[in-house]
Coordinates of C-alpha atoms in Angstrom, one line a residue:
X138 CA -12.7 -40.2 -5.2
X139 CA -14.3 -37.5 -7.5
X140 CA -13.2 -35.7 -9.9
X141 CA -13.9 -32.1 -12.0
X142 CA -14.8 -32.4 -15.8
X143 CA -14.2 -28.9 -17.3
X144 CA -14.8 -27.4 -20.6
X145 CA -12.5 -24.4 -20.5
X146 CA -12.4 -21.3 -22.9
X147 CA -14.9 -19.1 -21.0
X148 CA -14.7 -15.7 -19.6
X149 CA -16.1 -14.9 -16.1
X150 CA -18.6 -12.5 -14.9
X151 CA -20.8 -12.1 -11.7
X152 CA -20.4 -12.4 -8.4
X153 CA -18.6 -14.4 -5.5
X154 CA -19.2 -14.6 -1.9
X155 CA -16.1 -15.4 -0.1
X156 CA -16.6 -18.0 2.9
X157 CA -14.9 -17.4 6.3
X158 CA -10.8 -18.1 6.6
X159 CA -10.5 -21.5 6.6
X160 CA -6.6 -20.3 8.5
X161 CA -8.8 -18.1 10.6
X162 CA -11.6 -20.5 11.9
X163 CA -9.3 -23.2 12.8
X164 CA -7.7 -21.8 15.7
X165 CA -10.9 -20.5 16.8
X166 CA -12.1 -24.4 16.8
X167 CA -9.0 -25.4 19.3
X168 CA -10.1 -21.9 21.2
X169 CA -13.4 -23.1 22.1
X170 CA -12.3 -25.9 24.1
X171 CA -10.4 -23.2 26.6
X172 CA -14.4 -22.6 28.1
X173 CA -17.2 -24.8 29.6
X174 CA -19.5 -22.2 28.0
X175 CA -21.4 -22.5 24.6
X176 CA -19.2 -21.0 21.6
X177 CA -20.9 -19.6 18.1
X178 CA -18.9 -19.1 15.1
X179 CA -21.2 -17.9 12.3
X180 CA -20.4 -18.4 8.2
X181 CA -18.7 -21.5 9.4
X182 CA -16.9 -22.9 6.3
X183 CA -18.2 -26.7 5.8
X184 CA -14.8 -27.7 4.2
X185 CA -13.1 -31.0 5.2
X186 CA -10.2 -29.1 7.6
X187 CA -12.9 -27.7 9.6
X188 CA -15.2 -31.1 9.5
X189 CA -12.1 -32.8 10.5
X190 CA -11.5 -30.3 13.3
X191 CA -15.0 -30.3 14.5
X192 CA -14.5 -34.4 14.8
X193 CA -11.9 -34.1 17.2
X194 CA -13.6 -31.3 19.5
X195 CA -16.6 -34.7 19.3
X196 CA -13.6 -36.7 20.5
X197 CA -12.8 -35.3 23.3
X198 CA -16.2 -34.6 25.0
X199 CA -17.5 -31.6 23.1
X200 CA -21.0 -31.4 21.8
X201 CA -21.0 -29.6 18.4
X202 CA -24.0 -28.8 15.9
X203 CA -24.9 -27.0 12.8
X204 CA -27.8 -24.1 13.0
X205 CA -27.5 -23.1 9.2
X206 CA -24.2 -21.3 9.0
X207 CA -23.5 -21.3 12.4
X208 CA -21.3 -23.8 14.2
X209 CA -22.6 -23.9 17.9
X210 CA -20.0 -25.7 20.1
X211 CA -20.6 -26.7 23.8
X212 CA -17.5 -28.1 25.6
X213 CA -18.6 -27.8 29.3
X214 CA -18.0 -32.1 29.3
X215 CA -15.1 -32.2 27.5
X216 CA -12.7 -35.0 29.5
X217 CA -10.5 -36.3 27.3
X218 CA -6.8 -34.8 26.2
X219 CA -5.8 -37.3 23.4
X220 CA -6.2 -36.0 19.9
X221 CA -6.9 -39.4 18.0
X222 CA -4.5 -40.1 15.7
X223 CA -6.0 -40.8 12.5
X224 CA -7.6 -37.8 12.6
X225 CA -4.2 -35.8 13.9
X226 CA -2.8 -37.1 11.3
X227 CA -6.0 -36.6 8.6
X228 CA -5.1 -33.0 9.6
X229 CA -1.6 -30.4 10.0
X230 CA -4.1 -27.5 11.9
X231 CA -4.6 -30.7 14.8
X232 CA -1.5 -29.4 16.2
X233 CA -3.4 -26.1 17.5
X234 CA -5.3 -28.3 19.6
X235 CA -1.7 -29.1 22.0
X236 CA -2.0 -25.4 23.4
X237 CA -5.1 -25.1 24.3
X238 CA -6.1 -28.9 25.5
X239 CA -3.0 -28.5 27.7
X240 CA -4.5 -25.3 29.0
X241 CA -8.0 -26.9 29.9
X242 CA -6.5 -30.5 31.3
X243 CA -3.0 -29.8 32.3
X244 CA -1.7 -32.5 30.2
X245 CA -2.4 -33.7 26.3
X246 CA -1.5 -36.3 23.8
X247 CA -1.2 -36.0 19.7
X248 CA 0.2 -37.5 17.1
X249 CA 2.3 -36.1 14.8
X250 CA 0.0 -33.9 12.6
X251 CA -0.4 -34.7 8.8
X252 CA -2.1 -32.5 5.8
X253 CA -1.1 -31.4 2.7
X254 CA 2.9 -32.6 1.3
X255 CA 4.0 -29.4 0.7
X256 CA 7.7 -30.2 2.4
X257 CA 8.9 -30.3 6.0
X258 CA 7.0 -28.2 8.8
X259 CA 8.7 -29.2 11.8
X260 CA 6.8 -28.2 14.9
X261 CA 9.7 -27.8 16.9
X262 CA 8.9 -24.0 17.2
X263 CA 5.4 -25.2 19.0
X264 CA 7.3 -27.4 21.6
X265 CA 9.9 -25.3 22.3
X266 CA 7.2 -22.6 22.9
X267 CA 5.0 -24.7 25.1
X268 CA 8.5 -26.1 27.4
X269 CA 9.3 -22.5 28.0
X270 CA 6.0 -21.9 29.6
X271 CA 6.4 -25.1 32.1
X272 CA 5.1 -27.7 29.8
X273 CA 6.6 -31.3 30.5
X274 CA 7.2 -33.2 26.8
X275 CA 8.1 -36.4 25.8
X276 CA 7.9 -37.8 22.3
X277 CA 7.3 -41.5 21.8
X278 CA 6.1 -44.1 19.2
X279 CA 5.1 -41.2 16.8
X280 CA 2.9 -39.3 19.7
X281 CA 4.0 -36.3 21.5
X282 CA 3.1 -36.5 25.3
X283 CA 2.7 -33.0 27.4
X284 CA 1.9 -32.2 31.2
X285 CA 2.1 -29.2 33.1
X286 CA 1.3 -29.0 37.1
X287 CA 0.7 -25.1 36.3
X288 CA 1.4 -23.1 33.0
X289 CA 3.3 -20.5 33.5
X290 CA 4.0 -17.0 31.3
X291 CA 7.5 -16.2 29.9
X292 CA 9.5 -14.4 27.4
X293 CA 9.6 -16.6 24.0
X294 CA 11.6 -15.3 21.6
X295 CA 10.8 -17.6 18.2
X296 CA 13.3 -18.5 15.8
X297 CA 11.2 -17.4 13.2
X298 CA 7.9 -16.1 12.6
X299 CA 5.6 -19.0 12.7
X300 CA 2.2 -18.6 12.2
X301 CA 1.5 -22.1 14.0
X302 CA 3.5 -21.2 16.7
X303 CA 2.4 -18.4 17.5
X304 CA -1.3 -19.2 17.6
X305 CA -0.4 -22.3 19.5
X306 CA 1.9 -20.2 22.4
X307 CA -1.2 -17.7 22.6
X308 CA -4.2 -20.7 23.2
X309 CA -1.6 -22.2 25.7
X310 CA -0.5 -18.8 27.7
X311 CA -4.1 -17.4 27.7
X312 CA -4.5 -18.7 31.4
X313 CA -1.5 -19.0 32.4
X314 CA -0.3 -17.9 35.3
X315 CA 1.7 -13.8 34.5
X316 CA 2.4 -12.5 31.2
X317 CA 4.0 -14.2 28.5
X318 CA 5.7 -12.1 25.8
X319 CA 5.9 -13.6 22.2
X320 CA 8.9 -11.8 20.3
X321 CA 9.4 -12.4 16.6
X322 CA 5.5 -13.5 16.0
X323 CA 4.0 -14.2 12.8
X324 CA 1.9 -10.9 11.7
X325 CA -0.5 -12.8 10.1
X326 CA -4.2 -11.3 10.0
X327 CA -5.6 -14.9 11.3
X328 CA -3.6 -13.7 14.2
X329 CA -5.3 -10.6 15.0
X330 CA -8.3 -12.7 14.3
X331 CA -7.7 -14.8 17.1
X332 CA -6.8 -12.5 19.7
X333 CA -9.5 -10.9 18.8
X334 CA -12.0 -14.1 19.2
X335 CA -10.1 -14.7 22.2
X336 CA -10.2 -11.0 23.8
X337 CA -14.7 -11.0 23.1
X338 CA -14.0 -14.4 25.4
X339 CA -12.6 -12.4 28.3
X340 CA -8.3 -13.0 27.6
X341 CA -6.1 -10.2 27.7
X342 CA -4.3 -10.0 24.5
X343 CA -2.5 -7.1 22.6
X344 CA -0.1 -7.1 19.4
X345 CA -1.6 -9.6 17.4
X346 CA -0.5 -8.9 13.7
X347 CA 2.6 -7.3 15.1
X348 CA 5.9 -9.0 15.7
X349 CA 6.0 -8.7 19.5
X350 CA 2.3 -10.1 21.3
X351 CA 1.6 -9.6 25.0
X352 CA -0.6 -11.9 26.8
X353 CA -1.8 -11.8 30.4
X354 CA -3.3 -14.8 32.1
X355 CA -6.8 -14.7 33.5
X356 CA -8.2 -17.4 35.3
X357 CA -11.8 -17.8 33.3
X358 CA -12.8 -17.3 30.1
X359 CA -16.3 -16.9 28.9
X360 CA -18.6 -18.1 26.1
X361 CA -18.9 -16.0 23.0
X362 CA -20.4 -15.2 19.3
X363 CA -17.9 -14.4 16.8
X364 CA -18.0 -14.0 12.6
X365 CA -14.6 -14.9 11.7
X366 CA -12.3 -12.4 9.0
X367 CA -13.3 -13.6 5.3
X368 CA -10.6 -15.7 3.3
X369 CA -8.3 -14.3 1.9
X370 CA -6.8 -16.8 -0.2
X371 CA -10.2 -17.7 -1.6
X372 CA -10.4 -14.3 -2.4
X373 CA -7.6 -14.3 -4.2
X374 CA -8.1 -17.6 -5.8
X375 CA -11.3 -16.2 -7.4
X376 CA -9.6 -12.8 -8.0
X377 CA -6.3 -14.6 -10.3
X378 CA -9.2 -16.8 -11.6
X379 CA -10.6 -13.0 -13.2
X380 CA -7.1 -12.3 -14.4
X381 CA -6.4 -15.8 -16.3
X382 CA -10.1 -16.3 -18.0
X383 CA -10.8 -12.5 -18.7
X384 CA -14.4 -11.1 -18.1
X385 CA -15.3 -8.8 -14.8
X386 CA -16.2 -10.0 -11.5
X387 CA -17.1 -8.6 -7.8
X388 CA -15.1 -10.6 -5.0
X389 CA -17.8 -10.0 -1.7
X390 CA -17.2 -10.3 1.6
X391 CA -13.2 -9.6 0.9
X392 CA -11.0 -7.5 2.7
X393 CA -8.7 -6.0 0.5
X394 CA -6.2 -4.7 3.0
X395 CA -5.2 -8.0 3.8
X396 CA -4.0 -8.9 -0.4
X397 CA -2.2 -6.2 -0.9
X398 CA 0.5 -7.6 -2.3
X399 CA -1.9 -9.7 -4.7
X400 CA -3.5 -6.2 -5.7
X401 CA -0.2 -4.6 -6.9
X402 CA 0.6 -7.5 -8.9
X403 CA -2.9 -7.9 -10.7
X404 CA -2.5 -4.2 -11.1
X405 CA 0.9 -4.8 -12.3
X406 CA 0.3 -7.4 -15.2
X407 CA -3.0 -4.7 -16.4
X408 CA -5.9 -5.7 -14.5
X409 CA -8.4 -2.9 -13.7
X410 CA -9.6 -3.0 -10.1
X411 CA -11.6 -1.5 -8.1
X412 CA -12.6 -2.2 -3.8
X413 CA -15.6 -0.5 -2.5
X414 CA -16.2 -1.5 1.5
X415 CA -16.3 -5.5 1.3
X416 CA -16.2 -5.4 -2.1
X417 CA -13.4 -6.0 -4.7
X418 CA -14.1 -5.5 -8.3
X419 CA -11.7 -7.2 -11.2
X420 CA -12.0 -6.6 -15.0
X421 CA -9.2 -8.3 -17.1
X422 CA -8.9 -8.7 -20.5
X423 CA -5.2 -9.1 -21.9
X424 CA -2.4 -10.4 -19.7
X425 CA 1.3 -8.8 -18.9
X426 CA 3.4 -11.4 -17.3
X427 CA 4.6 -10.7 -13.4
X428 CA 8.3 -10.3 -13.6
X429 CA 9.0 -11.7 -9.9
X430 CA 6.6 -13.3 -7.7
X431 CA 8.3 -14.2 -4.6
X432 CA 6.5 -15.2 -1.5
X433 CA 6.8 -14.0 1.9
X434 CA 5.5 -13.8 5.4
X435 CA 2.9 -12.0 5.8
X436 CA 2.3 -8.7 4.4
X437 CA 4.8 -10.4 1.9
X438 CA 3.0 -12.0 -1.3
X439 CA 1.4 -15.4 0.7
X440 CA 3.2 -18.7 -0.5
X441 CA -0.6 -20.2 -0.5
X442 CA -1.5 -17.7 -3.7
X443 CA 1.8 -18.7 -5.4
X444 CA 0.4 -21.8 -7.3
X445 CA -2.7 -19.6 -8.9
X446 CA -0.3 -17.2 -9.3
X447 CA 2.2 -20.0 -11.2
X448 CA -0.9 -20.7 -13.6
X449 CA -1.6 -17.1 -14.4
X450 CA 1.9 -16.3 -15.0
X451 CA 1.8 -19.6 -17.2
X452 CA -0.7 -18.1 -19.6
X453 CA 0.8 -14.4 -19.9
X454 CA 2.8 -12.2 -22.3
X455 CA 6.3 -12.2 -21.2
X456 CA 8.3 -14.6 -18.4
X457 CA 8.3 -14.8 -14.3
X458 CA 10.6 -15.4 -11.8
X459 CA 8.2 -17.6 -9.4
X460 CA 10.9 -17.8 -6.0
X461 CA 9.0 -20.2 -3.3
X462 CA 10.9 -18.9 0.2
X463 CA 8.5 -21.1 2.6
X464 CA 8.2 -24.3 1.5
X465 CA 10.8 -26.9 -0.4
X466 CA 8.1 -28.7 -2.3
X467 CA 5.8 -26.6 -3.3
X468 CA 5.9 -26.6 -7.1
X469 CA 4.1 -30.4 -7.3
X470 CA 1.6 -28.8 -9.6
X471 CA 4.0 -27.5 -12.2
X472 CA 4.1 -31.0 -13.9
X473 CA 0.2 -30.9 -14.6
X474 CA 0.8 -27.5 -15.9
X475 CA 2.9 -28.9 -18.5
X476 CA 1.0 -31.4 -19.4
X477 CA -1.7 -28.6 -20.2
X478 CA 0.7 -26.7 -22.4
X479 CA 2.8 -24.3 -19.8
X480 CA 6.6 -23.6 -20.4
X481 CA 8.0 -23.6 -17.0
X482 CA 11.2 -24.9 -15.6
X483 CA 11.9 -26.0 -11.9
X484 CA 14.9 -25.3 -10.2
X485 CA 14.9 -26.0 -6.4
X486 CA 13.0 -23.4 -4.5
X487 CA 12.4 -21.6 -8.7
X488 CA 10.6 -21.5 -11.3
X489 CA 10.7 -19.9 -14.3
X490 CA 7.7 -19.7 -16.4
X491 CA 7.7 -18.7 -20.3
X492 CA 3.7 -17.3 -20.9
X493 CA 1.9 -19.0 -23.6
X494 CA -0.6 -17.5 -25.4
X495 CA -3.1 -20.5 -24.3
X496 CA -3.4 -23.6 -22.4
X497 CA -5.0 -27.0 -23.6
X498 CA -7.2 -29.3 -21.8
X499 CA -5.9 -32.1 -20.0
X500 CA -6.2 -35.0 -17.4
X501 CA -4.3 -33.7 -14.4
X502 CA -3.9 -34.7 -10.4
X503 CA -4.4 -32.4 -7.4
X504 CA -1.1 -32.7 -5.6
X505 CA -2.3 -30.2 -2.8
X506 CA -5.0 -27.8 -1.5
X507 CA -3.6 -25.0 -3.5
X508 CA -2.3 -26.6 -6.2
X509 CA -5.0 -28.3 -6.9
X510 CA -7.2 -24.8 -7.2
X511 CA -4.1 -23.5 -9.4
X512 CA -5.1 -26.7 -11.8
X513 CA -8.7 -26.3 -11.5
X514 CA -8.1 -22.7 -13.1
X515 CA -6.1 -23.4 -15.4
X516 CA -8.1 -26.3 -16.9
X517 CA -11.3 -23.2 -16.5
X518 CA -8.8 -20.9 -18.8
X519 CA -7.7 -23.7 -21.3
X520 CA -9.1 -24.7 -24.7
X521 CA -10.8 -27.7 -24.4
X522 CA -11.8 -30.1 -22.0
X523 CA -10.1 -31.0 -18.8
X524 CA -10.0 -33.5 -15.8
X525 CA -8.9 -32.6 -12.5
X526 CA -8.7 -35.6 -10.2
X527 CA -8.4 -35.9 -6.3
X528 CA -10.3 -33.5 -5.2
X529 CA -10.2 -34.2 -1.6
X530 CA -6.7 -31.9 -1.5
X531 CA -9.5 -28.8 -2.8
X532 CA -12.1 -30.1 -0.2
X533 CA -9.7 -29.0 2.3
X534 CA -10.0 -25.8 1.5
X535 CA -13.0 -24.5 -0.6
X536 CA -16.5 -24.8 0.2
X537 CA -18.6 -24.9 -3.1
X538 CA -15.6 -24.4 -5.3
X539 CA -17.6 -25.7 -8.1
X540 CA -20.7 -24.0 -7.6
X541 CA -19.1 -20.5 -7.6
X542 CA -17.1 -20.8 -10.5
X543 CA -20.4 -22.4 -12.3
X544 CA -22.1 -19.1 -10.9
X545 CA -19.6 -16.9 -12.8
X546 CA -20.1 -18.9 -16.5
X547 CA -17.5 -21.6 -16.0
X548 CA -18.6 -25.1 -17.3
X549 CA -17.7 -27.6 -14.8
X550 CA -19.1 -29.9 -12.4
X551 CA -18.2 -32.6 -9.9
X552 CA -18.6 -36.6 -11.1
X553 CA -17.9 -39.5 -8.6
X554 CA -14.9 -41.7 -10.3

């Protein structure tokens, strides 16, 4: 296990490259096994989710390498359709893999998909997806067992937008035999993303980032060479990093259309910024407290921004309403915020968080992926010196996390416990 040991108190200035969306990539990993023909997705992100990812492609026949940034995936002897399980389990995005190994074999097996605690994400949306386009399932002894003689497209209306579920009904429809129709998808960008990946591949995809995506089944699709959208919520992370330790820095490699939301509010609490192309600039110096943060789908403020966005609301003038409508258990880091000095009260699905003028250093736990950044700036923005344990939760996420905040001024570096 390691651990971060910060001395906080410093503002930030530079620059930041922003990696390749770890949400993005993903699907493009379970993508790849849909043709026998080489696959290249530069900036590859060398974070655990996608190492984890890329282990299972290994598993079931693929042949997978690094050229620098590039992740060069061949999976023209891929035979297997079981997803092992204790990496299925190591790993919630494992679940993409149902739709498309079902696509390549006709049949697949999975575990029950693990990752980060962050409360109940049943996948019943995926299943019910794949039955209605003729897949067979069965769930047993913790595994879910599907077979299809031949998928067939359909109208699938989803209960709500899932993000998962879409992906998953697209990488299993792609070759299907008609047109499916997905009604009520997630609008996600990642989405877009992927049809997009999947479209330079030879599929015939159209709506992605809109509520209602039309897919029609081609028999083949090819090999292809793809740079995925950049992060978003890194760019974020690094962006609500700016607004809590004051200073100026340029977020590269960022597409601002697709933080909108995050913009206004930065803009909202007095944070000057600017985006040029690719570029978004930040300058902060004092801090107005948010009034409401309350996360959405997508274009809506992202539920993955609201921990950062906990932390910074911790440390400004005034009080926020934090409202969490996505997931039931997703204010695990709130307790390390108090142990750092925050005023912030849980109730259910809200929290509401008094500003402080500052935070104190502390020795806190990573809980979860985003949580675990939201503690790792606050212990950046706090007098004193900090711990920040667990950092396989951040792993998951953030390649170099360290590394780019050291680039910007911040004192901190990675020990083994």
């Amino acid at each position: 296990m390691d651990k971060f040991i910060i001395e906080g108190g410093r503002p930030l200035y530079g620059e930041v490259e922003i990696q390749a969306a770890k949400n993005a990539v993903l699907p493009l990993l379970a993508a790849s096994i849909l043709t026998d023909e080489r696959v290249m997705i530069h900036k590859c992100p060398r974070i655990s989710d996608v190492l984890n990812m890329i282990q299972i492609l290994n598993e079931l026949g693929c042949k997978t390498h690094f050229d620098q940034d590039t992740l060069v995936i061949d999976s023209a002897d891929a035979a297997s359709h079981e997803i092992p399980s204790a990496l299925a389990k190591e790993l919630r995005s494992s679940v993409f893999m149902l739709g498309s190994v079902i696509s390549r074999f006709g049949r697949a097996r999975i575990a029950y998909p693990g990752g980060c605690d962050i409360g109940l994400r049943p996948i019943d949306l995926h299943l019910k997806g794949l039955k209605s386009l003729n897949v067979k399932i069965s769930e047993e002894g913790g595994y879910i067992n599907c077979s299809c003689d031949r998928l067939t497209g359909a109208d699938v209306l989803l209960d709500c937008p899932s993000v998962g579920a879409t992906e998953n009904i697209i990488l299993a429809s792609v070759k299907a035999k008609g047109f499916t129709v997905i009604r009520n998808a997630a609008k996600e960008p990642e989405i877009a993303d992927l049809q997009n990946f999947l479209n330079k591949m030879g599929a015939k995809i159209a709506g992605g980032g809109t509520s209602t995506v039309v897919i029609r089944g081609v028999e083949k699709l090819g090999g292809v060479e793809y740079t995925p959208m950049p992060d978003r919520i890194e760019a974020g992370t690094f962006l609500i990093a700016s607004a809590m330790c004051g200073g100026e820095i340029t977020v590269k490699n960022a597409d601002a259309n697709n933080i909108v939301s995050l913009i206004h509010k930065l803009r909202e609490i007095s944070c000057k910024i600017t985006v040029k192309n690719d570029k978004i600039y930040i300058a902060s110096k004092e801090r107005r407290s948010p009034k409401l943060v309350e996360t959405m789908p997508y274009p809506g403020f992202p539920t993955d921004l609201q921990a950062p966005m906990t932390a910074l609301a911790s440390i400004s003038e005034g009080s926020t309403l934090i409202v969490e409508n996505l997931f039931e258990t997703r204010f695990k880091h709130v307790p390390e915020l108090i142990r750092m000095g925050a005023d912030i009260t849980v109730r259910g699905r809200t929290a509401f968080v008094r500003g402080v003028k500052r935070l104190h250093g502390a020795d806190v736990v990573a809980g979860d992926l985003r949580g675990g950044a939201a503690l790792t700036l606050a212990a950046v923005s706090a007098d004193g010196l900090s711990t920040v344990t667990d950092l396989s939760h951040i792993d998951r996420g953030y390649s170099d996390f360290e590394y780019k905040l050291s680039g910007l001024g911040a004192k901190i570096r990675r020990v083994r416990i």
